[in-house]
PDB file of N, CA and C in Angstrom:
ATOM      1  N   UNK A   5      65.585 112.158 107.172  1.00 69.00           N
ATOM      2  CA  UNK A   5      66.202 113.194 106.375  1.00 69.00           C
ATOM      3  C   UNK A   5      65.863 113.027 104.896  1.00 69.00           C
ATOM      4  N   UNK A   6      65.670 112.065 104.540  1.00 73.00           N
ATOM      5  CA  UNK A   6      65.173 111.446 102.810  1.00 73.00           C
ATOM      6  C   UNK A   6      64.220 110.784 102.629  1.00 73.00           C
ATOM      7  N   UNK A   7      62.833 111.275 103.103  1.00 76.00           N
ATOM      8  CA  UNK A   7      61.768 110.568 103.647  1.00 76.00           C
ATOM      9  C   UNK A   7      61.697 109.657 101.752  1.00 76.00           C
ATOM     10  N   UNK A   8      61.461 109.611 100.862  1.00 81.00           N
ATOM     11  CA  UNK A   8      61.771 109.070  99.882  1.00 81.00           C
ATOM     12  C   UNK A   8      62.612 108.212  99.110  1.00 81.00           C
ATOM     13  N   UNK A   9      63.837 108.384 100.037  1.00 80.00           N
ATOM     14  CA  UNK A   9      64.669 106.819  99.778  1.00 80.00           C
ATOM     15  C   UNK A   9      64.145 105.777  99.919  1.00 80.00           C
ATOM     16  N   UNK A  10      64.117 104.692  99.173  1.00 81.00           N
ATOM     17  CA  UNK A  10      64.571 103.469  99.022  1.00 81.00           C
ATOM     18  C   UNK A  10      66.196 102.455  99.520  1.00 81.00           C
ATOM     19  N   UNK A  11      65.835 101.794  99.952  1.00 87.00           N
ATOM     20  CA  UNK A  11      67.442 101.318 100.864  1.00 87.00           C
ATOM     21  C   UNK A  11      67.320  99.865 100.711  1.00 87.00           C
ATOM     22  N   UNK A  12      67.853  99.257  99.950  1.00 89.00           N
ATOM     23  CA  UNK A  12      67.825  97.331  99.593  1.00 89.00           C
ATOM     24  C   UNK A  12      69.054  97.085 100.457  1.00 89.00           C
ATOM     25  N   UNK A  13      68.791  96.160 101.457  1.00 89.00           N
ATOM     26  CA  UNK A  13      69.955  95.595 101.932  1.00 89.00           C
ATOM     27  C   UNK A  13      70.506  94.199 101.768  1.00 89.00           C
ATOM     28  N   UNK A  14      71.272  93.508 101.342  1.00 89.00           N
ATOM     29  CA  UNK A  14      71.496  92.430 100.976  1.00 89.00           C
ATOM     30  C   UNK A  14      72.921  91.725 101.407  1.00 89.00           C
ATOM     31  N   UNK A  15      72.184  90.429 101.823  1.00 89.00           N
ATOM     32  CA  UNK A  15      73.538  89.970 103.139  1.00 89.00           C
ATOM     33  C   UNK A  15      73.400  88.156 102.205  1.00 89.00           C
ATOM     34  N   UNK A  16      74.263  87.584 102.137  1.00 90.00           N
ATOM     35  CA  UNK A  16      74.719  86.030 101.890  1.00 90.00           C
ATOM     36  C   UNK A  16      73.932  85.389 103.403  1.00 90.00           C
ATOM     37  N   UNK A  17      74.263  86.054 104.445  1.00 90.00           N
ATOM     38  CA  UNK A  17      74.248  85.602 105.999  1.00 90.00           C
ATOM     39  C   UNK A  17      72.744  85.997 105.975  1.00 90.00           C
ATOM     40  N   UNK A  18      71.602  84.572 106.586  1.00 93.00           N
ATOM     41  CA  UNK A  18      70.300  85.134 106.917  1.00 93.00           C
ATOM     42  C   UNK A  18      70.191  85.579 108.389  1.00 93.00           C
ATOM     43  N   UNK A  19      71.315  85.079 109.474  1.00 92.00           N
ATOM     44  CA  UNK A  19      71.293  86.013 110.307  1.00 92.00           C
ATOM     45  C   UNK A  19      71.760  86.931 110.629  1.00 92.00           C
ATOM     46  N   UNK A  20      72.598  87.918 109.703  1.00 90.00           N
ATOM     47  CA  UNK A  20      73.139  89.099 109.392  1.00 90.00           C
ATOM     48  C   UNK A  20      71.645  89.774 109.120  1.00 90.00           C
ATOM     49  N   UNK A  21      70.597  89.420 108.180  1.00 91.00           N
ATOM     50  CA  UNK A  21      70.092  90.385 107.634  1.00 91.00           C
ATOM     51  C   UNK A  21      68.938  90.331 108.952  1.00 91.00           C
ATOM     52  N   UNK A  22      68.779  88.801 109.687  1.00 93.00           N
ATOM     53  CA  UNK A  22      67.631  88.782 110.992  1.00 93.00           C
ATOM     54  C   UNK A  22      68.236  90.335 111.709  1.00 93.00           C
ATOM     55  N   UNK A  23      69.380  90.084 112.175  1.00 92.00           N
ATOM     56  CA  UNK A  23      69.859  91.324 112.916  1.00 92.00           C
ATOM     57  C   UNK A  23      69.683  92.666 112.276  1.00 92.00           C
ATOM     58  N   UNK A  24      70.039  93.032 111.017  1.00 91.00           N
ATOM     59  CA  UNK A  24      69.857  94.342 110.739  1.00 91.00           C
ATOM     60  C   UNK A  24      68.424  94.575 110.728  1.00 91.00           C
ATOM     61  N   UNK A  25      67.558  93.524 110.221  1.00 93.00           N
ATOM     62  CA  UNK A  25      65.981  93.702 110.309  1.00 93.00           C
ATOM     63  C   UNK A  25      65.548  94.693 112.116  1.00 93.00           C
ATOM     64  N   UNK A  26      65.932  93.502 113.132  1.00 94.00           N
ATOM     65  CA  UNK A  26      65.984  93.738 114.320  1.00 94.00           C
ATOM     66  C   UNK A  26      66.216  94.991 114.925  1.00 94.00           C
ATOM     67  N   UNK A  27      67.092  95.787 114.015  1.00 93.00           N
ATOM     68  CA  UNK A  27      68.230  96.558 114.469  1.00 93.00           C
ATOM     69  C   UNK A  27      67.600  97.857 113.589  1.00 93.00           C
ATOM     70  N   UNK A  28      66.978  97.801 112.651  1.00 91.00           N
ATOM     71  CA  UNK A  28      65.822  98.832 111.750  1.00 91.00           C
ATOM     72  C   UNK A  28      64.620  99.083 112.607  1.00 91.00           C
ATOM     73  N   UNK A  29      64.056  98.027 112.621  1.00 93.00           N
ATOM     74  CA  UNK A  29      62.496  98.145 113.464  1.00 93.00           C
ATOM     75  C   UNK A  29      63.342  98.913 115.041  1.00 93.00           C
ATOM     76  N   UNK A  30      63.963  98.536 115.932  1.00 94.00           N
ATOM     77  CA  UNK A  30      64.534  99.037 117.047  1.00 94.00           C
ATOM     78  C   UNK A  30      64.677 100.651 116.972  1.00 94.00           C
ATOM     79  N   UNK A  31      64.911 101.633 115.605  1.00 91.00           N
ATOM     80  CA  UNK A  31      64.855 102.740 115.887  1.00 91.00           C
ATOM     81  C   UNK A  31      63.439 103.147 115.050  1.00 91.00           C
ATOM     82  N   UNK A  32      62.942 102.382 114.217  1.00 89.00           N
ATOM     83  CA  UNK A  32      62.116 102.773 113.661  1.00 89.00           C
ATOM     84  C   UNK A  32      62.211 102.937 111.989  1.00 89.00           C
ATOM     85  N   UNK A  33      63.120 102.446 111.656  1.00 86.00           N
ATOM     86  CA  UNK A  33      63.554 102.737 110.290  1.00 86.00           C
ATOM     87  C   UNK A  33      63.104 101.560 109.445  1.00 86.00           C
ATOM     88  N   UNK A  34      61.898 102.302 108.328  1.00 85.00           N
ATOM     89  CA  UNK A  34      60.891 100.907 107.733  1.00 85.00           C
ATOM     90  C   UNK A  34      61.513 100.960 106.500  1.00 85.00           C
ATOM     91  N   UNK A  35      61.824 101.870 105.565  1.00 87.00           N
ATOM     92  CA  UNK A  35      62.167 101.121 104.485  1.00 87.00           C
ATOM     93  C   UNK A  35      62.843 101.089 103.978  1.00 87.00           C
ATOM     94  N   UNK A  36      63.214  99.947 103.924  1.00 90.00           N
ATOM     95  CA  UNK A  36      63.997  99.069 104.076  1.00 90.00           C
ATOM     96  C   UNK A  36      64.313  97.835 103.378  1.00 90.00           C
ATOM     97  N   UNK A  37      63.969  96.599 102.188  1.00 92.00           N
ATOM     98  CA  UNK A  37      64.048  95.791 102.029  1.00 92.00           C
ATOM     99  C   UNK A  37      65.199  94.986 101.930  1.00 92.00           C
ATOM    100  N   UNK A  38      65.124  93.760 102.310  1.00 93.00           N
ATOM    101  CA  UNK A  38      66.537  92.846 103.365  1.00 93.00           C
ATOM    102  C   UNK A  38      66.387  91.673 101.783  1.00 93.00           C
ATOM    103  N   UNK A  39      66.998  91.526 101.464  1.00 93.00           N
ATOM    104  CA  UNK A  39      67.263  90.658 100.359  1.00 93.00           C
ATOM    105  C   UNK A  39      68.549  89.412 100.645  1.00 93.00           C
ATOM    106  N   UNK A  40      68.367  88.286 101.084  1.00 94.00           N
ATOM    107  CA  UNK A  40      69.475  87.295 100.730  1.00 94.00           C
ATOM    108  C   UNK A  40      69.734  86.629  99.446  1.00 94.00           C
ATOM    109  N   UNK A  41      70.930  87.368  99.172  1.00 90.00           N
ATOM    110  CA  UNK A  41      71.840  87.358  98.504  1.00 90.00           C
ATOM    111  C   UNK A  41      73.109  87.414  98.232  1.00 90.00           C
ATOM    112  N   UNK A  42      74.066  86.544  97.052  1.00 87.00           N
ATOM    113  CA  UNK A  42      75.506  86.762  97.715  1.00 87.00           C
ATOM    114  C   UNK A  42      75.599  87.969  96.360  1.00 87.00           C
ATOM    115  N   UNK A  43      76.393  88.657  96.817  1.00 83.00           N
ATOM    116  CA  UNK A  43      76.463  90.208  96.001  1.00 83.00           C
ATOM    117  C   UNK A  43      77.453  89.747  94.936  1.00 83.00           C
ATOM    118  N   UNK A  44      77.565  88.793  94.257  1.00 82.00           N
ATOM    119  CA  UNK A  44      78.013  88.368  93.191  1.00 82.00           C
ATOM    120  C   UNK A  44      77.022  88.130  92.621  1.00 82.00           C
ATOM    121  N   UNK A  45      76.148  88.240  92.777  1.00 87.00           N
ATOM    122  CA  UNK A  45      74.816  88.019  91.979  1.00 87.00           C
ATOM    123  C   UNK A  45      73.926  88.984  91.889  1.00 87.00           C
ATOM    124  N   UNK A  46      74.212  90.364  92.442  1.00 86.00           N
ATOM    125  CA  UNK A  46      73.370  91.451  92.741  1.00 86.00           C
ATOM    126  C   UNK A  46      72.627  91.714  90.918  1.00 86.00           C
ATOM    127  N   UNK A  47      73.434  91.651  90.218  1.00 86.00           N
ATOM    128  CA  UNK A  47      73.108  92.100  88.627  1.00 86.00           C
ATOM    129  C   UNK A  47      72.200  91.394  88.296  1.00 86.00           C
ATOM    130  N   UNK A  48      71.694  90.101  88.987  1.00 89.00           N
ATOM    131  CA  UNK A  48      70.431  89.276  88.922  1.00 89.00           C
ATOM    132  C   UNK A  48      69.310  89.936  89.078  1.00 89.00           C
ATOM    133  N   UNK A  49      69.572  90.933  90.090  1.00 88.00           N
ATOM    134  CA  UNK A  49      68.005  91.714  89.704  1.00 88.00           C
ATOM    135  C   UNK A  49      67.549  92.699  89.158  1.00 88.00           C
ATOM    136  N   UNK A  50      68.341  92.794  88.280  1.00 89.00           N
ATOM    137  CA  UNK A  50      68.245  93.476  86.810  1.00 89.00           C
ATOM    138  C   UNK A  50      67.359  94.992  87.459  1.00 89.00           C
ATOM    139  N   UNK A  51      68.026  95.419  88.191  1.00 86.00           N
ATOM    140  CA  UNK A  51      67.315  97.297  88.863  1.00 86.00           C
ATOM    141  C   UNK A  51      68.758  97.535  89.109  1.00 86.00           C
ATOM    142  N   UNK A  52      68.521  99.404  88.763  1.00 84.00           N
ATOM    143  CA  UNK A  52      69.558 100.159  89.151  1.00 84.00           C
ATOM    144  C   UNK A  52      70.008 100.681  90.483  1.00 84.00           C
ATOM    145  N   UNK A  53      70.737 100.793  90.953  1.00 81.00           N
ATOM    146  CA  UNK A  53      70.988 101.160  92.404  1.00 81.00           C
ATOM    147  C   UNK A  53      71.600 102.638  92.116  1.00 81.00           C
ATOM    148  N   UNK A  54      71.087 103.646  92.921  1.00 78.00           N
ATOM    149  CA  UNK A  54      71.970 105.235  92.359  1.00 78.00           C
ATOM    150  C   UNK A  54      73.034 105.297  93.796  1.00 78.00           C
ATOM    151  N   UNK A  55      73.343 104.690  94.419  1.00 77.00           N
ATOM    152  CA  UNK A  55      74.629 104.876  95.435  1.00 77.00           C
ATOM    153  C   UNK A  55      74.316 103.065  95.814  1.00 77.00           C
ATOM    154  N   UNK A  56      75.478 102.370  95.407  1.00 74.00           N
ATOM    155  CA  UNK A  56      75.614 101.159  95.922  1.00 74.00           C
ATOM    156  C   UNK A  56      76.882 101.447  96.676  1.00 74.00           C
ATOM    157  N   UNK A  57      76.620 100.711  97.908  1.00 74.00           N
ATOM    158  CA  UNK A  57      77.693 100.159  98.525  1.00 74.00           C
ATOM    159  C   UNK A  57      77.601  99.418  99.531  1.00 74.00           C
ATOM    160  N   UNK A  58      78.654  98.682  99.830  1.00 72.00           N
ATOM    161  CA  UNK A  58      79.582  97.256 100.321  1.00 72.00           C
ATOM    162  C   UNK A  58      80.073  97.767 101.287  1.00 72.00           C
ATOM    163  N   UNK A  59      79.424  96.937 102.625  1.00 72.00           N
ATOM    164  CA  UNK A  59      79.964  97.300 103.954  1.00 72.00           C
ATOM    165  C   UNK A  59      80.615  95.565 104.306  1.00 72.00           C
ATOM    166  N   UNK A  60      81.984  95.372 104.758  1.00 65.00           N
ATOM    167  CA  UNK A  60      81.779  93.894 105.273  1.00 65.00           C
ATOM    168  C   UNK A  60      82.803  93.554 104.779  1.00 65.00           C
ATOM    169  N   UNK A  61      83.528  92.517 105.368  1.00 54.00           N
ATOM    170  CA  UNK A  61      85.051  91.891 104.919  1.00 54.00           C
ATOM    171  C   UNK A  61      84.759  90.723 103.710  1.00 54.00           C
ATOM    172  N   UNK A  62      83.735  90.870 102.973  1.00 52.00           N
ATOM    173  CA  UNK A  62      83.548  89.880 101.656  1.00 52.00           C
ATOM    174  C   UNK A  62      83.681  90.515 100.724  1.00 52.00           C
ATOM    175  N   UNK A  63      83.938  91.549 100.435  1.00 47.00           N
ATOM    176  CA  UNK A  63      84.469  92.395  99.560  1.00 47.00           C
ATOM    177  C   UNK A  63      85.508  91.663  98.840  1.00 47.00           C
ATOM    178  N   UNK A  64      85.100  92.062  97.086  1.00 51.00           N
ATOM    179  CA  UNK A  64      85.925  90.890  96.663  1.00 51.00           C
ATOM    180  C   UNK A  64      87.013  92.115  96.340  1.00 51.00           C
ATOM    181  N   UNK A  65      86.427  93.617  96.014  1.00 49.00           N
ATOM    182  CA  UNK A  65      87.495  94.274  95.107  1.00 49.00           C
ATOM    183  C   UNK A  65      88.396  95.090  96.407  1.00 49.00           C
ATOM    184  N   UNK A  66      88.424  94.828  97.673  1.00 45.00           N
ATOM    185  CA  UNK A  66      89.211  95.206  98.439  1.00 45.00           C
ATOM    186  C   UNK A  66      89.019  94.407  99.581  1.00 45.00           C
ATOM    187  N   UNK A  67      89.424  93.185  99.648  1.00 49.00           N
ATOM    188  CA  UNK A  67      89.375  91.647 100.530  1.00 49.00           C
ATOM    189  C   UNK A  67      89.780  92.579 101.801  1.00 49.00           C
ATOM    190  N   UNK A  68      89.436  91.885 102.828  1.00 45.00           N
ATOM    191  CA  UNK A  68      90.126  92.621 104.178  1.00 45.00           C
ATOM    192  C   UNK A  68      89.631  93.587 104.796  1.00 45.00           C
ATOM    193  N   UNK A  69      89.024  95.019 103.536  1.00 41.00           N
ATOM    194  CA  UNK A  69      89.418  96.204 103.695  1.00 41.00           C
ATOM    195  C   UNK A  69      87.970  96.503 104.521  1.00 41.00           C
ATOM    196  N   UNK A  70      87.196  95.892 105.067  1.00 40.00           N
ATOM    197  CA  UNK A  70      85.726  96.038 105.371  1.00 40.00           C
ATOM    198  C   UNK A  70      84.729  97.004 104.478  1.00 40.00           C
ATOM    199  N   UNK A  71      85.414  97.793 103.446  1.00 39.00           N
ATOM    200  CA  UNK A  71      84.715  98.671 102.429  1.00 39.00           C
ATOM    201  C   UNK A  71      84.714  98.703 101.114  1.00 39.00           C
ATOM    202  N   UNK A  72      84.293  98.988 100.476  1.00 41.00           N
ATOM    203  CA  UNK A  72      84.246  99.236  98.910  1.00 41.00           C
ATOM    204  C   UNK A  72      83.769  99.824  98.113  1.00 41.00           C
ATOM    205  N   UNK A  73      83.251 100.254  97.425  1.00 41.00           N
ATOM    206  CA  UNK A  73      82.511 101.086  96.356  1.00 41.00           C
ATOM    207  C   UNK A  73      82.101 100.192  95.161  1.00 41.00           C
ATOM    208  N   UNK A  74      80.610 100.053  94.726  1.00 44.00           N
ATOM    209  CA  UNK A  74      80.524  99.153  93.648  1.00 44.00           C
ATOM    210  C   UNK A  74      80.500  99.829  92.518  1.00 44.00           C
ATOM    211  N   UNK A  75      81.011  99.860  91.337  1.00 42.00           N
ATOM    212  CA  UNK A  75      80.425 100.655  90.620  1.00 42.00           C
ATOM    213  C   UNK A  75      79.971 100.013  88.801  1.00 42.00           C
ATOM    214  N   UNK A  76      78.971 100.525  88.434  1.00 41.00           N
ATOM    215  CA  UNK A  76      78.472  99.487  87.207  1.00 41.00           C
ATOM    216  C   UNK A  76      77.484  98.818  87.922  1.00 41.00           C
ATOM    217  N   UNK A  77      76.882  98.770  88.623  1.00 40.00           N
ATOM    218  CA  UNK A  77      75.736  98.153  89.180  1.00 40.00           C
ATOM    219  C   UNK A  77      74.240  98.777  88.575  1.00 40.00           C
TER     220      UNK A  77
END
């Protein structure tokens, strides 16, 4: 649908990101880049993101909540 997106995915867990890798190639979905990283550090790579977001119970600004919204990234 957005043949032109860009999509960075970034997991602390390297077999979180083995699986989503796994789990991309499985329907066909290439791009993609899988970055380990803990997302307290995302501002380390000094690039803008135009829709960030936080899927996952490490969420610091809503612990628990499996979601979040980053914003200032």
């Amino acid at each position: 649908e957005y043949p032109d997106s860009a999509v960075t995915a970034i997991d602390v867990s390297r077999a979180s990101l083995a699986y989503a890798e796994r789990q991309c190639a499985a329907i066909g979905v290439r791009a993609v880049r899988f970055l380990h990283l803990d997302l307290h550090r995302v501002a380390d790579l000094q690039e803008p993101f135009a829709s960030p977001r936080v899927r996952g119970e490490s969420s610091a600004a809503h612990p628990g909540s499996g979601r979040c919204l980053i914003f200032g990234v």
